[in-house]
Structures are given as structure tokens and as C-alpha cells.
Coordinates of C-alpha atoms and ligand atoms in Angstrom, one line a residue:
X1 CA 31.0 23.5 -78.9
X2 CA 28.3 23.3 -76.5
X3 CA 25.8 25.9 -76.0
X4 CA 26.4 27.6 -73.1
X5 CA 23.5 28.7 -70.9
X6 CA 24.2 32.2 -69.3
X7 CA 20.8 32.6 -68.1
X8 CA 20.7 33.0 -64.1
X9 CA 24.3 34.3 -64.1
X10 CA 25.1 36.9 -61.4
X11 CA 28.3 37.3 -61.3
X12 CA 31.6 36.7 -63.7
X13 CA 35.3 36.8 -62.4
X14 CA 37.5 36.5 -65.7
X15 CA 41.3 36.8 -66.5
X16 CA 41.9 34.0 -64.0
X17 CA 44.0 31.7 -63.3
X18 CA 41.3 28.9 -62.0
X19 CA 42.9 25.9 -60.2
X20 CA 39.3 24.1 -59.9
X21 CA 41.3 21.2 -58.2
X22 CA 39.0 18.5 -60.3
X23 CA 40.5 15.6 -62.1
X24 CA 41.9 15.3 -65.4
X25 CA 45.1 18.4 -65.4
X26 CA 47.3 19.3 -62.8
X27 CA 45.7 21.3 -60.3
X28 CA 42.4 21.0 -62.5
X29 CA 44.6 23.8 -63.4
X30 CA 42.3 26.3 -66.1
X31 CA 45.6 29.4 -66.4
X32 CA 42.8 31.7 -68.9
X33 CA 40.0 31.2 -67.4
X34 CA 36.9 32.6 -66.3
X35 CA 34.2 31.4 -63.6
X36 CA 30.6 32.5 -63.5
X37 CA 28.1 32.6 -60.8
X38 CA 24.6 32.4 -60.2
X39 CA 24.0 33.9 -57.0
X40 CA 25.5 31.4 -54.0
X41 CA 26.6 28.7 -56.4
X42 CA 29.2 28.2 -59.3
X43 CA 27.1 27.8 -62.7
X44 CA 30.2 27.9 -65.3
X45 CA 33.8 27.1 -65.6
X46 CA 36.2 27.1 -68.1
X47 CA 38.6 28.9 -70.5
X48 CA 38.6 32.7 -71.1
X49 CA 37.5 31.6 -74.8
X50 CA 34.9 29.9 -74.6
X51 CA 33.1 32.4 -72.8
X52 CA 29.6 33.6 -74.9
X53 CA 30.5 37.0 -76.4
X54 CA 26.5 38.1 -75.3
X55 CA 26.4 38.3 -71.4
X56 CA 23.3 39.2 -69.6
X57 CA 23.2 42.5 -69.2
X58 CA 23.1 42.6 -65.2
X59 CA 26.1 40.1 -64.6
X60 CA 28.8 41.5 -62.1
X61 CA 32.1 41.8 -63.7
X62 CA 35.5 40.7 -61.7
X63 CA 38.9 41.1 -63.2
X64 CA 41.0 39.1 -61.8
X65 CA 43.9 40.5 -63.5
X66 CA 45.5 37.4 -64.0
X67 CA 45.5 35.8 -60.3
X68 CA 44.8 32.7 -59.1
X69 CA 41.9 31.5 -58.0
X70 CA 41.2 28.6 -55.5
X71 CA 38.2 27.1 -54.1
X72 CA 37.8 28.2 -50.4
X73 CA 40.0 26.2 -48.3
X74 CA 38.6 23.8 -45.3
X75 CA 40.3 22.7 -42.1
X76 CA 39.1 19.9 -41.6
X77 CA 40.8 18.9 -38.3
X78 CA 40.7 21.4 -35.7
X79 CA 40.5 21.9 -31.5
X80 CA 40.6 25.8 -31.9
X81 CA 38.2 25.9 -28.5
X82 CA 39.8 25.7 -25.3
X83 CA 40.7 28.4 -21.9
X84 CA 44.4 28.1 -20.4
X85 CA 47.6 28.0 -22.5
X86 CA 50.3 24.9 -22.2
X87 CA 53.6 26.6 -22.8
X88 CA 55.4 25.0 -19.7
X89 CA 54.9 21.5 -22.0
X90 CA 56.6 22.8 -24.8
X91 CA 59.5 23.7 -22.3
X92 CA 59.0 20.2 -20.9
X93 CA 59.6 18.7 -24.4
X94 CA 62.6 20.4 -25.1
X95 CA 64.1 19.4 -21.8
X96 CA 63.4 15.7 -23.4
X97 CA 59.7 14.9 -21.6
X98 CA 58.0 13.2 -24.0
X99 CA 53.8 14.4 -24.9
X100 CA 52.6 11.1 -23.1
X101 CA 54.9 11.2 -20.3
X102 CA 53.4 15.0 -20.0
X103 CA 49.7 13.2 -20.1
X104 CA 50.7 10.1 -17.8
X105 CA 51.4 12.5 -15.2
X106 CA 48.4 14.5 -15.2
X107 CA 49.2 17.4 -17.7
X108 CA 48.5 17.5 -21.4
X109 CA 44.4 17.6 -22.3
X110 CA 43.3 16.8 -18.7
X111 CA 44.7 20.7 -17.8
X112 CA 43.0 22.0 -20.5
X113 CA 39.8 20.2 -19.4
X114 CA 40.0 22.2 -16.1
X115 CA 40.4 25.4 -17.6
X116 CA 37.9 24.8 -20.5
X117 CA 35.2 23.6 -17.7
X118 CA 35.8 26.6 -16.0
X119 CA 35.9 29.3 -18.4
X120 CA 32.1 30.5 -19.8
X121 CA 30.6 30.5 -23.2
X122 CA 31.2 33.9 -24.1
X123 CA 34.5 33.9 -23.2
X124 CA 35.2 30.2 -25.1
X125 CA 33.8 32.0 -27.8
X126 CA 36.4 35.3 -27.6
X127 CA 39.3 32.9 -27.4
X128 CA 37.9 30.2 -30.4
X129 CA 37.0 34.0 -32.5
X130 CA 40.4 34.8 -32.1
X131 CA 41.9 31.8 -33.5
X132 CA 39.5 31.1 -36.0
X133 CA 39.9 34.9 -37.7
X134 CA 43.4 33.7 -38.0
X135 CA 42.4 30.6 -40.5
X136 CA 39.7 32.6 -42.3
X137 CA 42.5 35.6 -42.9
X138 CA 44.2 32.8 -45.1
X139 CA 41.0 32.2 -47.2
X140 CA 39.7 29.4 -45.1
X141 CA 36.3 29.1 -45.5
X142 CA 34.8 26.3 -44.3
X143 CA 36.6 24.3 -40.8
X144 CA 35.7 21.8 -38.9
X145 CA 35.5 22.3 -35.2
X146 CA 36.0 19.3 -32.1
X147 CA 34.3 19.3 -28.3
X148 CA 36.8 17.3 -26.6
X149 CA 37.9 19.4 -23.3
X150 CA 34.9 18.9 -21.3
X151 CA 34.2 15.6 -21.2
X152 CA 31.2 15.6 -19.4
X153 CA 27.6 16.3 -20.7
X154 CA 27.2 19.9 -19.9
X155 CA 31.0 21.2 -21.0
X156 CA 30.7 19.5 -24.6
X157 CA 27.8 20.6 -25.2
X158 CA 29.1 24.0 -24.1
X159 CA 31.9 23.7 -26.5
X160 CA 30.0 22.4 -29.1
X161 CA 27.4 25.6 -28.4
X162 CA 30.6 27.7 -29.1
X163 CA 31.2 26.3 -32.3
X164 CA 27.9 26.9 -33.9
X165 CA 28.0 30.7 -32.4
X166 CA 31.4 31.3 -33.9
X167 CA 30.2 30.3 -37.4
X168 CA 27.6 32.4 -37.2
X169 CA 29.7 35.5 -36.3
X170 CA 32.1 34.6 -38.6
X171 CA 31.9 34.1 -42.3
X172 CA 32.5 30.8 -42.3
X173 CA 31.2 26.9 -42.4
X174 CA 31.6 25.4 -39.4
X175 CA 31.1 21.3 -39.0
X176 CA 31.0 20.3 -35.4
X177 CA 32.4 16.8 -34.4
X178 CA 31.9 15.2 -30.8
X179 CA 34.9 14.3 -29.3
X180 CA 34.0 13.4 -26.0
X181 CA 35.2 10.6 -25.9
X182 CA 39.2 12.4 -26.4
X183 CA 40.7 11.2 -22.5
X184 CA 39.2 9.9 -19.1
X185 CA 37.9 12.7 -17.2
X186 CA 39.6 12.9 -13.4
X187 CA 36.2 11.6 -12.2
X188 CA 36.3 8.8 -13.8
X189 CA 40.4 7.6 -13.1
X190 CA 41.0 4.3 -13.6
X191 CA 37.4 3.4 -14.8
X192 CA 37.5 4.6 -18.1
X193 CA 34.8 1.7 -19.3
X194 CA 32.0 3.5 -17.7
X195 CA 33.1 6.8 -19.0
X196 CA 32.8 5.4 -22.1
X197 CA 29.1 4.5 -20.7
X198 CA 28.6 7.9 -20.0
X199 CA 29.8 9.0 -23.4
X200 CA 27.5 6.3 -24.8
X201 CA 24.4 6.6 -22.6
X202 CA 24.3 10.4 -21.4
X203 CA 26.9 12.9 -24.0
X204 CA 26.1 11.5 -27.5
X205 CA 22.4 11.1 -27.4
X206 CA 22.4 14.7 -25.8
X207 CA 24.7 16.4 -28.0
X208 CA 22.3 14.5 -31.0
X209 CA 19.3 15.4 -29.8
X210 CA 20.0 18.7 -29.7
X211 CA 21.6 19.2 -33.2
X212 CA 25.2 20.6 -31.6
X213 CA 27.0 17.3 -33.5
X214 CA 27.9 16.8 -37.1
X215 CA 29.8 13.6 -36.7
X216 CA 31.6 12.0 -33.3
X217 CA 34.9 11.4 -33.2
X218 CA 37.5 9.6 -30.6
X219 CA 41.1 9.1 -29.4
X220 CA 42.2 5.8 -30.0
X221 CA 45.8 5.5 -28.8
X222 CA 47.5 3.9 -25.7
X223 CA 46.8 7.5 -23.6
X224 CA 43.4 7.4 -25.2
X225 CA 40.7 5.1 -25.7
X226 CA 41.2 1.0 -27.0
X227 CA 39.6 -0.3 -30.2
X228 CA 36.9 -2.2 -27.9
X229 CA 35.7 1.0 -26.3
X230 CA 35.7 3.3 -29.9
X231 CA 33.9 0.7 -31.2
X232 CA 30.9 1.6 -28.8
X233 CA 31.4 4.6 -29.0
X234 CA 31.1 4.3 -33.2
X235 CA 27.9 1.9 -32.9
X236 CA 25.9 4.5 -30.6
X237 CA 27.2 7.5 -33.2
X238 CA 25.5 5.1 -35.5
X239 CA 22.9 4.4 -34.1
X240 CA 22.0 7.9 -33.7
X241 CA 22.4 8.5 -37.2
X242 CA 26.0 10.8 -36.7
X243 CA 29.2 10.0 -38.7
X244 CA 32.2 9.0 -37.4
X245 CA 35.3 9.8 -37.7
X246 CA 38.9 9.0 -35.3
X247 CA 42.3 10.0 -34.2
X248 CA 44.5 6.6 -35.2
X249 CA 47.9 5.6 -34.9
X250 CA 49.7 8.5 -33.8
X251 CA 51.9 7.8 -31.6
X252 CA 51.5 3.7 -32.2
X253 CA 49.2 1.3 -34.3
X254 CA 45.9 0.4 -32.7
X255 CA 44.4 -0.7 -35.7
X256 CA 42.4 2.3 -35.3
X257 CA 42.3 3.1 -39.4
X258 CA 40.9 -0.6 -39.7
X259 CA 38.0 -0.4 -37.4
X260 CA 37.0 3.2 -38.9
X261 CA 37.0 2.2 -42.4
X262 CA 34.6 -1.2 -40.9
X263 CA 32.4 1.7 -39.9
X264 CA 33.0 3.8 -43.0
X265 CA 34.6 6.8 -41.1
X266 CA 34.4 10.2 -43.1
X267 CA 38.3 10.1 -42.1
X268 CA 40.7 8.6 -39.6
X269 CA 43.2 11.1 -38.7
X270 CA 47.0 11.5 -37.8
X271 CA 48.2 8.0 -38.9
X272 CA 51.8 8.1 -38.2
X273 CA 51.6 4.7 -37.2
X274 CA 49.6 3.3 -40.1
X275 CA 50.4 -0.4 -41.5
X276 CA 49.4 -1.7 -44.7
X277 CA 46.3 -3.3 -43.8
X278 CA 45.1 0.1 -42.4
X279 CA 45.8 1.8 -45.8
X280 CA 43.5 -1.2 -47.5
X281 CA 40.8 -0.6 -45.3
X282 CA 40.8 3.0 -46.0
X283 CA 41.1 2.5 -49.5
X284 CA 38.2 0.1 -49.3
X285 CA 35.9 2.3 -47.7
X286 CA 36.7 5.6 -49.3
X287 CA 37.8 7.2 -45.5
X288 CA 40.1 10.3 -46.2
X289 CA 43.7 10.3 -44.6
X290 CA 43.8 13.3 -43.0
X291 CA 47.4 14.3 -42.4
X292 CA 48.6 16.6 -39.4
X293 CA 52.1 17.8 -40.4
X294 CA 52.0 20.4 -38.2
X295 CA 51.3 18.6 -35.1
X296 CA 54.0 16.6 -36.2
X297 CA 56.8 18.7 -36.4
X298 CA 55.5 20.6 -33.0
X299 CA 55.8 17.7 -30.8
X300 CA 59.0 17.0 -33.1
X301 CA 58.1 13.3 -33.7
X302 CA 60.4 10.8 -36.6
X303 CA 58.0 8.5 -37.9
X304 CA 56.4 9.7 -41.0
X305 CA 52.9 8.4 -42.3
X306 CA 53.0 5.6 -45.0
X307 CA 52.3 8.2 -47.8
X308 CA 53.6 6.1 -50.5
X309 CA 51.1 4.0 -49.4
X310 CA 48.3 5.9 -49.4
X311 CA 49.0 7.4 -52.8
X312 CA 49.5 3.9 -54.3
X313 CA 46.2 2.6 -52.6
X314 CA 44.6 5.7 -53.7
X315 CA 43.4 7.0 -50.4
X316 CA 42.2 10.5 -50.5
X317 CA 44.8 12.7 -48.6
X318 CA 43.5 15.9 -46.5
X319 CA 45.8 18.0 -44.9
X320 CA 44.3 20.1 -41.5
X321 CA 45.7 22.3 -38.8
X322 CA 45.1 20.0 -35.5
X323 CA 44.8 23.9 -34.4
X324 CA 44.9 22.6 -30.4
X325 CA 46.9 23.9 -27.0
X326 CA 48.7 21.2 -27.0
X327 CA 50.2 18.9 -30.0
X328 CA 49.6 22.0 -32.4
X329 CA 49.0 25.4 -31.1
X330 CA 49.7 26.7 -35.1
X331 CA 46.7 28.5 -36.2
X332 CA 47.7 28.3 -40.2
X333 CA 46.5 26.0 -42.8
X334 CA 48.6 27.1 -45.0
X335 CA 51.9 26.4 -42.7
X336 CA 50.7 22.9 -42.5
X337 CA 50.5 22.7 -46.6
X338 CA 53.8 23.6 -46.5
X339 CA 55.0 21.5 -43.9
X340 CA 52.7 19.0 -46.0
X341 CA 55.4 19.3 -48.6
X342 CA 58.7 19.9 -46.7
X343 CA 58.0 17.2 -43.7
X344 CA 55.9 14.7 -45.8
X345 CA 57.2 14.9 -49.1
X346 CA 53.5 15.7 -50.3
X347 CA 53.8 17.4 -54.0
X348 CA 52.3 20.9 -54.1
X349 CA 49.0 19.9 -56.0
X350 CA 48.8 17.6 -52.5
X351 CA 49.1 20.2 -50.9
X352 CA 46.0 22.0 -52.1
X353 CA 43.7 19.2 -52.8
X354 CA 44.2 18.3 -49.0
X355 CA 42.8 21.5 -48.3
X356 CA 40.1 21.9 -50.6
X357 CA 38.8 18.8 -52.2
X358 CA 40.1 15.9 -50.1
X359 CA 39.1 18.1 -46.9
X360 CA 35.5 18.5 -47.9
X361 CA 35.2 15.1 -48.3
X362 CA 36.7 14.4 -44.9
X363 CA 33.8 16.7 -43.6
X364 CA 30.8 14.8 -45.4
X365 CA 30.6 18.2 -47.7
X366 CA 32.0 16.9 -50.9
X367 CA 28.9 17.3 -52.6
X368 CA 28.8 20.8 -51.9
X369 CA 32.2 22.3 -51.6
X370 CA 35.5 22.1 -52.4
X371 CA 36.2 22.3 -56.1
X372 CA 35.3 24.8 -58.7
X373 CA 32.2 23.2 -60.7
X374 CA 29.0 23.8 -61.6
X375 CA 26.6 23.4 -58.8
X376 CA 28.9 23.9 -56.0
X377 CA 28.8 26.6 -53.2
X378 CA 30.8 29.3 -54.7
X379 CA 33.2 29.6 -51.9
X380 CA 36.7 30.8 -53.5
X381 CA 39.6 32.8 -53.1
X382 CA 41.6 35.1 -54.9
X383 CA 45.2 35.3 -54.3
X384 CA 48.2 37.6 -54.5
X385 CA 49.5 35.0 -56.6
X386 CA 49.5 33.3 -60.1
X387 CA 50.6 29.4 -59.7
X388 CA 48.6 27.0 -57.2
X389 CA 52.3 26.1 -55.9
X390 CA 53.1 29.3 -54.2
X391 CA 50.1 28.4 -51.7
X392 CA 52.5 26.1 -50.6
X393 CA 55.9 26.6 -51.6
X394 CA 56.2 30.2 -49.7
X395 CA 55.0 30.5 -46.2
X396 CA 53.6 34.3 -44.9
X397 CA 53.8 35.9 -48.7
X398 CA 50.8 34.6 -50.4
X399 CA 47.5 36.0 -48.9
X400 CA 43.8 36.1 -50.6
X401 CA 43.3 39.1 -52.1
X402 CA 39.1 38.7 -52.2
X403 CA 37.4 35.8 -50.5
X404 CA 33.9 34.8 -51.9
X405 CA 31.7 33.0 -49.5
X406 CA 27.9 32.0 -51.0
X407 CA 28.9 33.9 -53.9
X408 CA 29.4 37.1 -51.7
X409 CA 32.3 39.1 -50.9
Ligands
DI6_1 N1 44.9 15.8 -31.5 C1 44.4 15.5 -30.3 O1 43.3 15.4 -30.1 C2 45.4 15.3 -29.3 N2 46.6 15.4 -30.1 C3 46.2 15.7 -31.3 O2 47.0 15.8 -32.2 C4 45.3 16.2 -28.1 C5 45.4 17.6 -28.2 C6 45.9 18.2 -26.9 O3 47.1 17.9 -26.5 O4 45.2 19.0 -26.3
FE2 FE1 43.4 16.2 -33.1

């Protein structure tokens, strides 16, 4: 057995059940084991046993009396900033409207633009807080947050300002992604070429140049944008050095998956719609599925993604919350891993790797975050529970009983 180095180790949780949700075992699935940290990051895992019976002396001890213990989870799709509330839709829908009648006449994002444009910072950032406790309460750690209810230079950037504020109030990673680029503006009705100009020429290098993007994202549907005009939008995000990533085939297929995977999106997201071709792309270029169940199931839709498919092409799968006002207002992760299983037919070990390991990589952090190995960021969570499947397979019952972030609780 190999030597194992203990020097540098701050920190040992033990009597664990680690799911470390790398290859090779269900789950990565470790039921006696035993994780040990060095400051922020994960130096050691493995079984109980194998542990060194001489520790250094100043090493933290954690029992976790048997519990599981998960990597932090990520959301890796959310819209959790916006003003105004869009109940009346959800009483349109069940009186049969459908979401893009809703947005055809007016509704849907474009009235969360206005009262997004005219709500301020701090009070974007007292709504967004709100929501986003809700996520980190379920051991979320890490999200990803989306501009994408401004939709001109000044309010993205403002929402995008938000989203770096909340993650430093909260304990939590926050990735921001550029969605300008979501619907056409009421200024710009009927032209939307030249807002895609505007997005081109005046929002992306703005939001780049002053460090408020992560990646850029767009809506490419028949109420969005067309392939044509994401494509400019991808070749400026490229040209400014920002990753891409793009709502496809939700509600019909674009060929959306296809022209991210050309420009090696982190992810294309949604994918109801998703053909063959698509999945091949993906596959192709490594781009993460990420799966919205829960958006879904809210705006009650039929078609299911192709997730035969996907497994059989081996396309990483990443489940996320589409946390928005209007397709998902469902501010839980773990609802949608359940809904992951029950709508989906996802397995439970899906189910979690979408959150944690598929998720990171859908964020560009997959170098960093989430699994449970040496070197990583040692995000994790302890639960009230013993098997990785109860994340999923109950829904309100399994809560994190600790939450490490950096290796701090
Ligand atoms: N993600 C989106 O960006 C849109 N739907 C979705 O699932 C729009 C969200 C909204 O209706 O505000
Ligand atoms: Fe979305």
C-alpha cells in the first residue's frame, strides 16, 4: 500500500459515507470512508482503513457518524435575478394559453424586463439574496447566475453587478453568464438584427471589459434568437475571449446543440427538442446536456429530451434549476434531481452527478470542483442521510447537516 502523505493536513472528517462522484463504483461511492483536508482543498480520500494510524497532531477531527457526504452541489443554470412576479401566466396556462402565446403577445420575459429595468441594485440584490439562500440551504455551493432581463448595456451590466455582490454576501461560487442576447427589447420591435448589433458592438465588449461575464449565453428558439444571429453573438463572445454557452431546442429544434458544440459551448441547455445529429455534435465536443426538469413539468410540456441518446453517445448530463419568474419559479435543486428521476427517467447516481460533477463542467470549473479528490476545492456536504439516492428519491426530508465551503464551515 502506498505511503500516504499526511503532512499539510488540516482537517479529517471520518466515519463517512463518501460518494466522491468519480469514475470507476457507483456513485464513486466510498460507504467507510474518511476525507482529509489541507486547508481550502481535498488532500486525501479513501477507505476508513487505510487511513495512517499516526495523524499530525493539529488535524481537526469530524465524525461523521456514518452520514453521507457529497461534494457541494452547483446549479448550473439559473435566472434567480429579476423585480415583478408572473403569477397571472401561470393562471393563463392553466386556462390553456400556451408560454409563447403569453410571449407573442407582449408578456412572458419582456414584463420582467420592465420591472427588472426599473427596480435598483440593492433591491435586485434583496430579491436575488432571497432566492439564492434558498439553493445554498440545500448544500448548494457553487451556482451559476444569467443577465438576461435588461437587455440594454446599463441594466445587464446592473444585473450582472448583482450577481457578483450576492456571491460575495453569500457563501457561495457564483459564475456569471451574459444573456443579453435572451429576447428583443421593446425598442428594438421588429428589428431584432440590430439588437443583435447592439449586443455585439455595445453589451458584450462592456460587460467584458469590465470583468462582470464568465461566459455569454443566448436564446435560440422561434420566440428567441435564429442560428444566424447566435452565431454572432458566439464569434464576438469569442473573440473577446468569453465561453459560450445556449438555450436549444426547447420548445422546437433550431439546430441550436449543433452550432454550440461547432463553437465548443461549455453546455447547451434545455434540449427537449434535440435530434440525433445534435447529440453527435455534443458528444463530439465534450458540451454538457444540461437538463431543466423542472422548468419542464412547470410549463407542463410532453416532449422529453432524447436521454437515451445522450447516455449512449456519452454526453455529460447536468441537471439545474432554470430558477426564473417565468418557465421555473422553483428555487430547489434538489426538486429538480428528483423531477430528474421521476419526469426523465434519469437513475439516482444521474441525479447527483448532474449536480455535482457534470454541473461543474458545464460551468468551466471541472478542474476545480465537483468531485471529492485530491486537489479540488473542498466544497462538500454533509447530510441527514446515509445513501446518495435519498438526495433524490425523497423530496423536503434530506437536508445538509454541515456544509464545508474552502474547507470552512
Ligand atoms: N429559460 C429561459 O431563459 C426562458 N425559459 C427558460 O427556461 C425564459 C425565462 C422567463 O420566462 O423569464
Ligand atoms: Fe433558462
Amino acid at each position: 500500500m502506498a505511503v500516504i502523505d499526511t503532512q499539510g493536513w488540516t482537517r479529517l472528517i471520518r466515519n463517512a459515507a463518501v460518494a466522491t462522484c468519480t469514475d470507476g463504483r457507483p456513485y464513486g461511492l466510498i460507504p467507510k470512508g474518511a476525507i482529509a483536508l489541507a486547508g481550502s482543498r481535498i488532500a486525501w480520500v479513501g477507505a476508513r482503513k487505510e487511513l495512517p494510524a499516526e495523524l499530525p497532531k493539529n488535524v481537526a477531527h469530524t465524525d461523521a457518524r456514518g452520514a453521507l457526504v457529497t461534494p457541494g452541489l452547483i446549479d448550473c443554470h439559473t435566472h434567480l435575478i429579476w423585480a415583478g412576479s408572473r403569477y397571472r401566466e401561470f393562471e393563463q396556462r392553466l386556462q390553456g394559453a400556451s408560454y409563447e402565446d403569453i410571449a407573442r403577445a407582449g408578456g412572458g420575459i419582456a414584463s420582467t424586463v420592465t420591472a427588472t429595468r426599473a427596480a435598483s441594485e440593492g433591491d435586485l440584490l434583496t430579491l436575488a439574496m432571497g432566492r439564492a439562500a434558498k439553493l445554498v440551504a440545500e448544500g448548494v455551493t457553487a451556482i451559476e447566475i444569467k443577465s438576461g432581463y435588461g437587455l440594454d448595456r446599463d441594466n445587464e451590466l446592473k444585473m450582472l453587478r448583482v450577481a457578483r455582490t450576492l456571491g460575495k454576501r453569500l457563501s457561495l461560487t457564483v459564475r456569471t453568464t451574459l444573456l443579453a442576447a435572451h429576447t428583443v427589447p421593446p425598442e428594438f420591435k421588429d428589428r431584432s438584427d440590430d439588437y443583435i448589433n447592439c449586443v455585439c458592438d455595445e453589451i458584450l465588449p462592456a460587460a467584458a471589459a469590465e470583468g462582470l461575464a464568465d461566459a455569454v449565453d443566448a436564446y435560440c428558439d422561434n420566440i428567441g434568437f435564429t442560428t444566424a444571429q447566435v452565431e454572432r453573438v458566439f464569434m464576438r463572445a469569442q473573440e473577446l475571449g468569453l465561453a459560450v454557452k445556449l438555450h436549444a431546442e426547447q420548445f422546437s429544434n433550431q439546430q441550436g446543440a449543433a452550432l454550440a458544440a461547432k463553437f465548443k459551448a461549455l453546455s447547451a441547455d434545455h434540449l427537449e427538442h434535440l435530434d440525433k445529429d445534435g447529440v453527435q455534435a455534443m458528444a463530439t465536443a465534450r458540451t454538457v446536456a444540461v437538463l431543466l426538469p423542472g422548468a419542464y413539468s412547470y410549463l407542463r410540456e410532453t416532449k422529453l429530451p432524447p436521454i437515451e441518446l445522450l447516455r449512449v453517445h456519452r454526453v455529460p448530463i447536468a441537471i439545474a434549476s432554470d430558477l426564473n419568474p417565468g418557465s421555473a419559479p422553483l428555487a430547489s435543486l434538489m426538486l429538480n434531481m428528483h423531477l430528474a428521476c421521476t419526469q426523465f427517467g434519469l437513475t439516482t447516481e444521474e441525479a447527483l452527478l448532474g449536480v455535482t460533477r457534470h454541473a461543474a463542467r458545464a460551468l468551466g470549473l471541472r478542474k476545480e470542483r465537483g468531485t471529492i479528490e485530491p486537489g479540488k476545492v473542498a466544497d462538500l456536504v454533509i447530510w441527514n442521510a446515509e445513501h446518495p439516492a435519498e438526495l433524490a428519491a425523497q423530496f423536503g426530508l434530506v437536508r445538509p447537516a454541515a456544509v464545508l465551503r474552502n474547507g470552512a464551515a
